[in-house]
Structure formats: C-alpha cells, structure tokens
Amino acid sequence: MSEVLIVELRAAGQQFLPTRLFMRRKDTESYEQIGNPARDVSYESPVTCEKQPRVVFNSFKLEKRGEGYGGDWAAVYAFNLHTKELTVCTSKDTLAVPERHTRAWISTLVSLSNDGQKLYVNVGIEKSAQSGGVVGYYLASLDLMDKKLELVCPLKDVFF
C-alpha cells in the first residue's frame, strides 16, 4: 500500500489556470507536483488502484478560444508513486477505437481495476454525418497493455 494522498487542484474565479495534480505521502507535510506539464497542459481526473503504487490521469492541451478556453485531449498518463516515472498509457494517436470515427477522445477517467491493468473511462466518439459531425459518449474500458478500447454502454444526456 502506498499511503499517498493525491490532490487535484483547479483554479477558481476569473483567472483561468490549467489543472494540476499533487501528491503527499502519509508521513510528510509537503506536497509535490506530479509530473512537469507544460504551461498549456492540464492534468486531471486521477484514479488509483489497490495493488499498484501508481496514479493514472487524463491530460488536455488548452488554448484560448474566443472569450474562454478550450481543450483538446492529449493523452492518459501513469505516474509511479515510488519511482516517480511518468509514462504515456495511450494518446489520440494510439487509442484503438472499435468503431469507424473521425475523432475520439477520453473525456474523464472513472476508475482503475485493482491490478491496474483496466481503466474505465468516459469516451467521446465523433462520426461524420451529412450535417457535420455527430458525437456520442460512452462508458468504456481500456486495456492498458494492448490499448484496446471496449465500449460498455452509451451515455445519454451527458450535458445538462
């Protein structure tokens, strides 16, 4: 057991800042940042498992869009809490989506299996249509070894 506290820090108020992740061991008082993301990259949606000393999280590349900010999905990372090694689990270039699509992204991480090998996520899949693109959201499982995504069920009314 790692006995590490993981904190997701989000900005509040008018100023927009990317989300950051921090860790603190049970027997220490200070937090240290997980990874060293670029200024325009957000680390968020961390999940952990019982049997592996690691945290898996999502990342987005942020940019100013009009009056606000938007983000494009970049990758899912794993961070080893003992060695502090950061590795890419999957990215927009390596995600194997089981359906024909024009674009796919992982919007949120939901949970990680106890052995740390299967990641449950919410995924957006855009398909082309005559009027443009149609986006569907799904609960899916991602095998972290072979990068294969399996859709579990569609998610309805994800925005309200």
Coordinates of C-alpha atoms in Angstrom, one line a residue, residues 78-139:
A78 CA 0.5 6.7 -15.5
F79 CA 2.7 8.0 -12.7
N80 CA 4.6 5.6 -10.5
L81 CA 4.3 6.8 -6.9
H82 CA 7.6 5.1 -5.8
T83 CA 9.9 5.8 -8.7
K84 CA 8.1 9.0 -10.0
E85 CA 8.3 7.7 -13.5
L86 CA 5.7 9.2 -15.9
T87 CA 4.6 7.1 -18.9
V88 CA 2.0 7.5 -21.6
C89 CA -0.7 4.9 -21.4
T90 CA -2.5 6.0 -24.6
S91 CA -2.9 9.1 -26.7
K92 CA -5.0 10.4 -29.6
D93 CA -2.5 8.7 -31.9
T94 CA -2.6 5.3 -30.2
L95 CA -6.2 4.9 -28.9
A96 CA -7.8 1.9 -30.7
V97 CA -11.5 2.7 -31.1
P98 CA -13.7 -0.2 -32.1
E99 CA -15.9 1.9 -34.4
R100 CA -15.4 4.0 -37.6
H101 CA -15.0 7.5 -36.5
T102 CA -13.5 10.9 -37.4
R103 CA -12.3 11.8 -33.9
A104 CA -12.2 10.2 -30.5
W105 CA -11.1 11.4 -27.0
I106 CA -11.2 10.3 -23.4
S107 CA -13.2 12.9 -21.5
T108 CA -13.0 11.5 -18.0
L109 CA -11.4 8.7 -16.1
V110 CA -13.9 6.8 -13.9
S111 CA -11.9 4.0 -12.2
L112 CA -8.9 1.7 -12.4
S113 CA -9.1 -2.1 -11.8
N114 CA -7.4 -3.4 -8.6
D115 CA -4.5 -4.8 -10.7
G116 CA -4.0 -1.5 -12.5
Q117 CA -4.5 -3.1 -16.0
K118 CA -8.0 -2.0 -17.0
L119 CA -9.1 1.6 -17.0
Y120 CA -12.8 2.6 -17.1
V121 CA -13.4 5.9 -18.9
N122 CA -16.0 8.1 -20.5
V123 CA -15.1 8.5 -24.2
G124 CA -16.4 10.8 -26.9
I125 CA -16.6 9.4 -30.4
E126 CA -17.4 11.7 -33.3
K127 CA -18.7 10.2 -36.6
S128 CA -19.2 12.1 -39.8
A129 CA -22.7 12.9 -40.9
Q130 CA -24.2 14.9 -43.8
S131 CA -24.8 17.9 -41.5
G132 CA -21.3 17.7 -39.9
G133 CA -20.2 15.5 -37.0
V134 CA -22.3 13.6 -34.6
V135 CA -20.8 12.9 -31.2
G136 CA -21.8 10.1 -28.9
Y137 CA -20.4 9.5 -25.4
Y138 CA -19.8 6.0 -23.9
L139 CA -18.7 4.3 -20.8

